[in-house]
Coordinates of C-alpha atoms and ligand atoms in Angstrom, one line a residue:
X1 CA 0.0 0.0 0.0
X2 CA 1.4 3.2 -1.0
X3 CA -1.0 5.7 -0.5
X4 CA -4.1 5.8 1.9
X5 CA -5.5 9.1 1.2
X6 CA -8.8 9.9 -0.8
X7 CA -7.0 12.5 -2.4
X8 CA -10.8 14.0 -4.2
X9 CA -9.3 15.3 -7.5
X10 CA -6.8 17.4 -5.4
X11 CA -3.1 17.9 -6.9
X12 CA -1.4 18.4 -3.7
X13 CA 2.5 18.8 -4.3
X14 CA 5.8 16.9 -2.6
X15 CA 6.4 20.6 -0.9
X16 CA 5.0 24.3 -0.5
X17 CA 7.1 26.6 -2.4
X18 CA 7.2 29.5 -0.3
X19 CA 8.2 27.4 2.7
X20 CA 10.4 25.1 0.9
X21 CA 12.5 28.4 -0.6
X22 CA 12.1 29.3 2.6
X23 CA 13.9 26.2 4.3
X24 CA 16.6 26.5 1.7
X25 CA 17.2 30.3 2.9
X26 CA 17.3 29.1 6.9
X27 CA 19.8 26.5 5.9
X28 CA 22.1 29.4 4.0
X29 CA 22.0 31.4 7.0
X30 CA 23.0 29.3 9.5
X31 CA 26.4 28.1 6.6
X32 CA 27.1 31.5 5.3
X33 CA 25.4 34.2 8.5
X34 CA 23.0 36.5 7.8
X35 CA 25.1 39.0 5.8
X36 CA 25.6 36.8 3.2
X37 CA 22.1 35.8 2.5
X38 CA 19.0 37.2 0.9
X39 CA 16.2 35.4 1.9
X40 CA 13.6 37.4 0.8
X41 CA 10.9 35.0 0.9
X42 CA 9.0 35.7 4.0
X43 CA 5.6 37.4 4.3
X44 CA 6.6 38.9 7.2
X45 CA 8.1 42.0 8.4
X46 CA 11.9 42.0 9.8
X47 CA 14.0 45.0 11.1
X48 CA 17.2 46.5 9.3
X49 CA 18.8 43.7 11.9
X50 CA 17.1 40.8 10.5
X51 CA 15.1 40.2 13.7
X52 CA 10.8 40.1 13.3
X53 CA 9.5 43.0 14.2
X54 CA 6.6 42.5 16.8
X55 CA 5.5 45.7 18.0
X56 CA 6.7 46.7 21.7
X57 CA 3.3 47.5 22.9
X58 CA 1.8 44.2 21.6
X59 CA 4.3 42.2 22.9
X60 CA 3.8 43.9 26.2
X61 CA 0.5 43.6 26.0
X62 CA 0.6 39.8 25.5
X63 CA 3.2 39.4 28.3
X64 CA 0.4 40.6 30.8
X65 CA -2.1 38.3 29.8
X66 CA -3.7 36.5 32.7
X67 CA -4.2 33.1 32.3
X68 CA -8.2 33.0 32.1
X69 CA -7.3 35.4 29.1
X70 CA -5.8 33.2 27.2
X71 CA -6.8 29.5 28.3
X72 CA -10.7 30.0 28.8
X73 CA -12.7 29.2 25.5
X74 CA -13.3 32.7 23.8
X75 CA -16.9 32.5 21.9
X76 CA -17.6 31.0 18.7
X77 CA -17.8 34.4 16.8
X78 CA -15.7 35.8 18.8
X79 CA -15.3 37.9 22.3
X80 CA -17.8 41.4 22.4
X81 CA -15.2 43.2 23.1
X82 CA -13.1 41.9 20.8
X83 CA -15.7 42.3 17.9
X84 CA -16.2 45.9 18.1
X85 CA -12.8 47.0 18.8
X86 CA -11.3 45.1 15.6
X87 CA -14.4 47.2 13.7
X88 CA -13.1 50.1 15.1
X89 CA -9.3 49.3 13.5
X90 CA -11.2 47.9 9.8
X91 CA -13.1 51.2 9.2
X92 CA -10.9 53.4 11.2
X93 CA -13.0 56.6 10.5
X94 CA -15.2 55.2 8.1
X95 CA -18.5 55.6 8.8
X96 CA -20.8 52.9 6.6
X97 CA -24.5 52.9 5.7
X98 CA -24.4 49.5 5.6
X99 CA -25.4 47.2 8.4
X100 CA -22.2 45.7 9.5
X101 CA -21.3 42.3 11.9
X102 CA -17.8 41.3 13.0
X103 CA -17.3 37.6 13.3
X104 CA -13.6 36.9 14.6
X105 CA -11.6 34.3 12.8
X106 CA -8.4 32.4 13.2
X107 CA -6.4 34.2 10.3
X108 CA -7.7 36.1 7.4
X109 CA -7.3 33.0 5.5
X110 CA -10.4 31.7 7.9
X111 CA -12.3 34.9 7.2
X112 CA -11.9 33.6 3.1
X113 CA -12.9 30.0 3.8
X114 CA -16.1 31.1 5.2
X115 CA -16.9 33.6 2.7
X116 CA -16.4 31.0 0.0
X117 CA -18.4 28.1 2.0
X118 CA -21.4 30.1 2.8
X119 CA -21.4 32.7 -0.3
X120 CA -20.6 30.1 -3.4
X121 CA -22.1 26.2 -4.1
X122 CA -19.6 23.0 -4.7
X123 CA -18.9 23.3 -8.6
X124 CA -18.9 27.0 -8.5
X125 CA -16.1 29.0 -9.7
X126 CA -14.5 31.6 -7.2
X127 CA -13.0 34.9 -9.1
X128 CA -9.8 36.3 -8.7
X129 CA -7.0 38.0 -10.3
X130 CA -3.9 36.1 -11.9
X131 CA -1.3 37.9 -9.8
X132 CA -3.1 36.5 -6.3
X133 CA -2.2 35.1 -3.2
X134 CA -1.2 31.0 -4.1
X135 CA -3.4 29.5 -1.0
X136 CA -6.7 30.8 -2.4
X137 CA -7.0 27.9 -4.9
X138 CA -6.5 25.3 -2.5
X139 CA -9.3 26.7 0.1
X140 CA -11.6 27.0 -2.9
X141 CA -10.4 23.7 -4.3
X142 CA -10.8 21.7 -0.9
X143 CA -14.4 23.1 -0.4
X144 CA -14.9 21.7 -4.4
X145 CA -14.8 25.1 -5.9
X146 CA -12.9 26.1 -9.2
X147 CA -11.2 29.3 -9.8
X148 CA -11.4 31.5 -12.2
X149 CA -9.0 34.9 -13.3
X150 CA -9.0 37.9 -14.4
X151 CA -5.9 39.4 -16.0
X152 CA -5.1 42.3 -13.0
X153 CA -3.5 44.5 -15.6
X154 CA -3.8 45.7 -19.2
X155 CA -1.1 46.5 -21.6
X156 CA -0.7 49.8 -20.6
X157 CA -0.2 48.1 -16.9
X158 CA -3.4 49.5 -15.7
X159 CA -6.5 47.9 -14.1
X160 CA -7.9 45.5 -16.4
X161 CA -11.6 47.0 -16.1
X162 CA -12.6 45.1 -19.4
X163 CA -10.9 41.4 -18.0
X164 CA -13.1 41.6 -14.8
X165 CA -16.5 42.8 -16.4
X166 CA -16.0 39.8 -18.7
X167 CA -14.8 37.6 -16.3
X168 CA -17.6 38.7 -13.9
X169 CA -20.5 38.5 -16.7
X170 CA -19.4 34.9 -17.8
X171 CA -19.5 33.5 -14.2
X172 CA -22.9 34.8 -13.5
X173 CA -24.4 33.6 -17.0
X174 CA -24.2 30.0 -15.5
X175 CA -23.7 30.4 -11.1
X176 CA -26.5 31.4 -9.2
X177 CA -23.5 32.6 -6.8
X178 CA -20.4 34.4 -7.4
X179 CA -17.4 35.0 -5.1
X180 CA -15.3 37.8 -6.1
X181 CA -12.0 38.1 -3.9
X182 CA -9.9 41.5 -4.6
X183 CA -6.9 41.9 -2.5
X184 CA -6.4 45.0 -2.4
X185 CA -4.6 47.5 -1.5
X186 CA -0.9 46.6 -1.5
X187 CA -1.7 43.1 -3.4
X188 CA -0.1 40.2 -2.6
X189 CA 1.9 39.3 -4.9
X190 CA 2.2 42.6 -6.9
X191 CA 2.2 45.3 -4.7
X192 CA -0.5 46.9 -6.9
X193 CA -3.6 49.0 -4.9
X194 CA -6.7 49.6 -6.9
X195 CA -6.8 53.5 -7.7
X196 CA -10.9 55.0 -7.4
X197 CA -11.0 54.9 -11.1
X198 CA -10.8 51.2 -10.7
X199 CA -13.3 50.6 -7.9
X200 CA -15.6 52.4 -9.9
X201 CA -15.0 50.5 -12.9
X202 CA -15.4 47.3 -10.4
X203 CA -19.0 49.0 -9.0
X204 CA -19.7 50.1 -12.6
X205 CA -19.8 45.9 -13.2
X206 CA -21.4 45.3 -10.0
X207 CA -24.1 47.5 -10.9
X208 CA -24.8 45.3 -14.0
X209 CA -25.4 41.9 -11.8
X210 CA -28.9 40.9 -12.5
X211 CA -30.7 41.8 -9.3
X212 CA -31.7 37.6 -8.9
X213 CA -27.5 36.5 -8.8
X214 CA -25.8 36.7 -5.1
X215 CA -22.3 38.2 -5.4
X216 CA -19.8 37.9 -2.7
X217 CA -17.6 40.2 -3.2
X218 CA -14.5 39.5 -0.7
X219 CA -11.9 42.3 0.1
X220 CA -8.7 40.7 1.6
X221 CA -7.1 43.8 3.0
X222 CA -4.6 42.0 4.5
X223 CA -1.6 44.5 3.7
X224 CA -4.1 47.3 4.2
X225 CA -2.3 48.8 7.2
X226 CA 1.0 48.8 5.6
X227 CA -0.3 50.6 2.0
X228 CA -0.2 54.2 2.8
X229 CA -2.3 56.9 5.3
X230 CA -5.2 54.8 7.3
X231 CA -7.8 56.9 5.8
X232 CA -6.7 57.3 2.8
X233 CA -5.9 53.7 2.0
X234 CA -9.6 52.9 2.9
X235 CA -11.8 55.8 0.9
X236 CA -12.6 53.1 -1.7
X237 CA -14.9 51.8 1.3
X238 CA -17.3 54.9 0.2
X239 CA -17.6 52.8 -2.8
X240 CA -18.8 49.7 -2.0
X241 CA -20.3 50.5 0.9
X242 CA -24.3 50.4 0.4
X243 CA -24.6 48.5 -3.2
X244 CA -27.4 46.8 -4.3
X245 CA -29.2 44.0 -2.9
X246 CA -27.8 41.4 -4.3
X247 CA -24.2 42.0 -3.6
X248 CA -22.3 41.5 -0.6
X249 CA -19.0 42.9 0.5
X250 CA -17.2 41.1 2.8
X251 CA -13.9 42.5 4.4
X252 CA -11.3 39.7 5.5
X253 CA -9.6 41.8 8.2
X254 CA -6.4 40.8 9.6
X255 CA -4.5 41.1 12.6
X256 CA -1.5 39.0 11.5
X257 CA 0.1 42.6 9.8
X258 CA -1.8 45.2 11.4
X259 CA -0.9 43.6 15.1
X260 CA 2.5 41.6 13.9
X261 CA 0.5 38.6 15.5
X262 CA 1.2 36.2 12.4
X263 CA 0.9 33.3 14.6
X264 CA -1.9 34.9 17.0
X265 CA -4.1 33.6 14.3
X266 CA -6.8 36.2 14.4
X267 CA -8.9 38.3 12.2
X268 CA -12.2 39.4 11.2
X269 CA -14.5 38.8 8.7
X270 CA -16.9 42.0 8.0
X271 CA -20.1 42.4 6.2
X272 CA -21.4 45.4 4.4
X273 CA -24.7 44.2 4.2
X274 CA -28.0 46.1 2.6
X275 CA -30.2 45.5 5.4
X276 CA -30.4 44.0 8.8
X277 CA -31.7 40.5 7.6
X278 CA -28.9 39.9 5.6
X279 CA -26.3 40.9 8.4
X280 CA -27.8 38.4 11.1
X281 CA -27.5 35.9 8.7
X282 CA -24.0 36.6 8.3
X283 CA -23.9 36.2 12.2
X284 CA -25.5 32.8 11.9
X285 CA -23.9 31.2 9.0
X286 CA -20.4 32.1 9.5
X287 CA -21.1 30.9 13.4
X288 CA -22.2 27.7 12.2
X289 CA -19.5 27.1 9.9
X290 CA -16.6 28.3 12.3
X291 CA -17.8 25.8 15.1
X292 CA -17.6 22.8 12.1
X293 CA -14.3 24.3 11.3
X294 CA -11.8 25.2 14.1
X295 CA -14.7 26.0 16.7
X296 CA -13.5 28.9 18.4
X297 CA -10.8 31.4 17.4
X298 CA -8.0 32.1 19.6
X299 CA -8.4 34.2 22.6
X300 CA -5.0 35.7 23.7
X301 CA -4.9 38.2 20.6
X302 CA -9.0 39.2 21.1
X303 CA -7.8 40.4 24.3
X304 CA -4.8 42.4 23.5
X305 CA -6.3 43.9 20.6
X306 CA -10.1 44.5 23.0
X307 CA -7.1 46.4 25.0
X308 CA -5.6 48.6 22.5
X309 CA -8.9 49.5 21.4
X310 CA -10.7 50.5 25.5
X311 CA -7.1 52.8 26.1
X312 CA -6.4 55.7 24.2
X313 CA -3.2 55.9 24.9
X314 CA -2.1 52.5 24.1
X315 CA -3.5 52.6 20.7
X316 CA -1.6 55.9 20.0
X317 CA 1.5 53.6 20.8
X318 CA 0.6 51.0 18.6
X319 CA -0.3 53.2 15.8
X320 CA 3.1 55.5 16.1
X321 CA 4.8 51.9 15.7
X322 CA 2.8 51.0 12.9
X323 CA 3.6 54.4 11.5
X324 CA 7.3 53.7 11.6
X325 CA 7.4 50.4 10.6
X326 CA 4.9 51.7 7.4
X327 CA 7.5 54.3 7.0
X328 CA 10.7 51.5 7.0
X329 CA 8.9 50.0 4.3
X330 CA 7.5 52.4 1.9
X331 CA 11.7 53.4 1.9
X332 CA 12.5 49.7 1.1
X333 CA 10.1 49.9 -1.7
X334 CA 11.5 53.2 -2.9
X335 CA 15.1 51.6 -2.8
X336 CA 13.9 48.5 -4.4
X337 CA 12.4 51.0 -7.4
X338 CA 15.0 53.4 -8.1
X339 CA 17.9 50.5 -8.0
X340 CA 15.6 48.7 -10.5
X341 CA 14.7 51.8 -13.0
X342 CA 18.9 52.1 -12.6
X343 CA 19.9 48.8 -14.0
X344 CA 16.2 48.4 -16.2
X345 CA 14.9 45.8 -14.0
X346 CA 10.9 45.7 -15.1
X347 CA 8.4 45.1 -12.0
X348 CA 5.2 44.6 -12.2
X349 CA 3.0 48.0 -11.1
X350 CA 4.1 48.5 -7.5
X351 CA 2.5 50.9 -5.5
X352 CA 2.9 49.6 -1.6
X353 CA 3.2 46.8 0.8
X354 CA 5.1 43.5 1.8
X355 CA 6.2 42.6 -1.8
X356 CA 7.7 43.4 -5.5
X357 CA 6.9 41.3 -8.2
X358 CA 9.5 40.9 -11.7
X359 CA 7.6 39.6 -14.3
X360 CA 9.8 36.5 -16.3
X361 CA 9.1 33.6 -18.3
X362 CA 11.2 31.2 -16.0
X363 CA 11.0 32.2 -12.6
X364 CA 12.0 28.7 -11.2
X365 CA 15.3 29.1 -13.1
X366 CA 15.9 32.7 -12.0
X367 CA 15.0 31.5 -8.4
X368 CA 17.7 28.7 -8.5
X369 CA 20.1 30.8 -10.2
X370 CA 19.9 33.6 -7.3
X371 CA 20.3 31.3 -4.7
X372 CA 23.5 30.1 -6.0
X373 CA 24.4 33.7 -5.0
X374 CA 22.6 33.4 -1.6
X375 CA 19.7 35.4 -2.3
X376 CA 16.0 33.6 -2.2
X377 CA 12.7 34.8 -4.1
X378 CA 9.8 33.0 -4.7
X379 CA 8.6 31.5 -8.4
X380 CA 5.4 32.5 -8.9
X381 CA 3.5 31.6 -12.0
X382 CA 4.8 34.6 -14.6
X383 CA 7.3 36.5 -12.4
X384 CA 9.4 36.1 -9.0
X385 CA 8.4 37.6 -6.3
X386 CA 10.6 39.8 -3.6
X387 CA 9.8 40.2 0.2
X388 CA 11.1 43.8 0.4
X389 CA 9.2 43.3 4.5
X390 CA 12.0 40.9 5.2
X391 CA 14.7 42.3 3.7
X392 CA 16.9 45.5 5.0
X393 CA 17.1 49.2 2.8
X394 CA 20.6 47.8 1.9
X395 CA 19.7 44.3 0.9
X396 CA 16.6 46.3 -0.9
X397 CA 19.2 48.1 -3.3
X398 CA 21.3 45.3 -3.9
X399 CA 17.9 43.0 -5.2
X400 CA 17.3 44.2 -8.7
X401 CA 20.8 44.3 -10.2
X402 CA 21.3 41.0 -8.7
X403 CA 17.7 39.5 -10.1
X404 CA 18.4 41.4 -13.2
X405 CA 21.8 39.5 -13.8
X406 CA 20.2 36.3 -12.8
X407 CA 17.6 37.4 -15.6
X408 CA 20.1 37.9 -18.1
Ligands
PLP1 C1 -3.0 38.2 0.4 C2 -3.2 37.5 1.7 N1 -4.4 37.3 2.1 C3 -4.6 36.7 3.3 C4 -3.5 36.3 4.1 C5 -3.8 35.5 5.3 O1 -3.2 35.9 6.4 P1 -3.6 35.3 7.8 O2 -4.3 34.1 7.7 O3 -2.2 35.1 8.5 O4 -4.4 36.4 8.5 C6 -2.2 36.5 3.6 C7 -1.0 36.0 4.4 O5 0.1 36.0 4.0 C8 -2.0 37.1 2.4 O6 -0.8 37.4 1.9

């Protein structure tokens, strides 16, 4: 007997490439030290030093815990507290029409599984854009959902507005459902942010759903608090707050950036709903599914984040770190940019956030080839991708030359 699984139609690879390139970086920094290596793989954030940065107020925060805040059961949908203070950091001072529910969830990635389990049907196909985040196929793919892309950009390297009101009009011709995930702003793997031209455009196609199809439409803001000024990086909220009936926005909120909690494991998942019906469903569905999934989401990071939230001192701490940490990025990026426009390194349209993207035809090749020189990417399908988060300014100017040689 070789295998025992009931593997479903699933093509599930030897190894994850992100944590396999990820592995192969470790392993160079414990032979070479960290000088010598690159590894700019990680979706996380690291100081100039190389150390992850977790902020000094969360940190202190979780250090204080006591243990009945972190050991007793924390509800299914999450604590009260909990639910309205993460609100509070989604919409900052966004004030929606739409009726609105919090229901916590370990990860954003959680807040996506439910959308797709409760908002699409088995056999559906979920829409996305090609440059996306890899893990999305396999939580639509293990639920028995397809996937479907648009092209994110257009020749000119804009928005593809025409891609996605095709893409969107097919789907709907033959699904009763649609699930429409955007990620948005600082995408992951591009960097891209949608401008308001384009979330127009998007509402624009909305508009057009026949009032009798349900559309999901799923905003994984997970970068959002590391793309630019809080308020500004959330006025395309005015947009798709209070659309028609028969579309639902749904924000997958995450702490994992926002809070550095990565392996807190919590987030939100945030309706914009048209009235108060739809809402409470939202409330009872994702509850349901949650308890069948993971039960209930992790305590310890409800709390500290309830905290932040009830003192108005302690959020300005946390926010002046987030600031700063923004700040140490948004340089990296700029490094990463005018190095690149220097030795003619084309990236793909960058505006923010954890990650630059070089479009190439063989991205596994010009992986391998760089980490002969001890730097570490990922191969994504069409381009490599950089983790300017994880690497220092420095190591940020010294990346494109060296991925444009590899290129070459
Ligand atoms: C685009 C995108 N969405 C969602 C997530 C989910 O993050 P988490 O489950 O840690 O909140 C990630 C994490 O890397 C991501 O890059």
């Amino acid at each position: 007997m070789k295998s025992m699984v009931a593997y479903n139609g699933r093509e599930i690879p030897e190894e994850d490439k992100v944590f396999a390139a990820c592995k192969k970086a470790l392993d160079a920094v414990s032979e070479y030290g960290p000088d010598e290596v690159i590894n700019a793989t990680v979706g996380a954030l690291y100081d100039d030093e190389g150390q992850l940065l977790v902020f000094r107020s969360v940190d202190r925060l979780m250090k204080a815990l006591r243990p009945e805040d972190f050991a007793a059961y924390a509800p299914i949908a999450g604590t009260p507290g909990f639910r309205k203070a993460i609100l509070k950091a989604a919409l900052s001072g966004f004030e929606p029409k739409s009726y609105t529910c919090a229901i916590g969830t370990p990860g954003g990635t959680a807040a996506i599984r439910n959308a797709i389990a409760n908002y699409s049907c088995p056999g559906d196909r979920i829409l996305t854009h090609n440059w996306h985040w890899a893990p999305y196929k396999s939580i639509a793919g293990e639920m028995y959902r397809g996937i479907e892309y648009f092209e994110l950009f257009d020749e000119e390297g804009r928005f593809n507005t025409a891609d996605f009101d095709y893409k969107v009009k097919k789907l709907i011709r033959n699904q009763e459902h649609l699930v429409i995930i955007l990620n948005t702003p600082a995408n992951n793997p591009t960097g891209y942010t949608l401008t308001m031209d384009d979330w127009y455009a998007v509402k624009k196609t909305l508009d057009e759903i026949p009032l009798e199809k349900k559309t999901a439409l799923v905003l994984d803001v997970a970068y959002i608090d590391f793309a630019g000024e809080p308020d500004e990086v959330r006025r395309f909220y005015s947009v798709i707050d209070n659309l028609r009936s028969n579309i639902l926005p749904i924000i997958a909120y995450s702490a994992s950036k926002t809070f550095t909690l990565y392996g807190g494991r919590c987030a939100a998942m945030i309706c914009l709903a048209h009235s108060p019906d739809v809402a409470e469903e939202f409330e009872k569905v994702n509850s349901y599914s949650s308890r069948a999934t993971w039960s209930n989401p992790p305590r310890a990071p409800q709390e500290v984040i309830e905290r932040i939230y009830s003192d108005e001192t302690l959020l300005a701490e946390v926010e002046a770190e987030r600031a700063e940490a923004r700040d140490m990025l948004l340089s990296r990026g700029k490094a990463f940019e005018e190095e690149a426009e220097k030795c003619g390194l084309k990236t793909v349209p960058f505006s923010a956030g954890f990650f630059v993207t070089i479009p190439c035809d063989d991205p596994d090749g010009v992986c391998d080839r760089l980490s002969e020189k001890n730097v570490f990417l990922i191969p994504f399908e069409g381009g490599v991708r950089a983790s300017i988060a994880a690497s220092s300014e420095d190591k940020c100017r010294r990346l494109p030359a060296l991925i444009k040689a590899a290129m070459d």
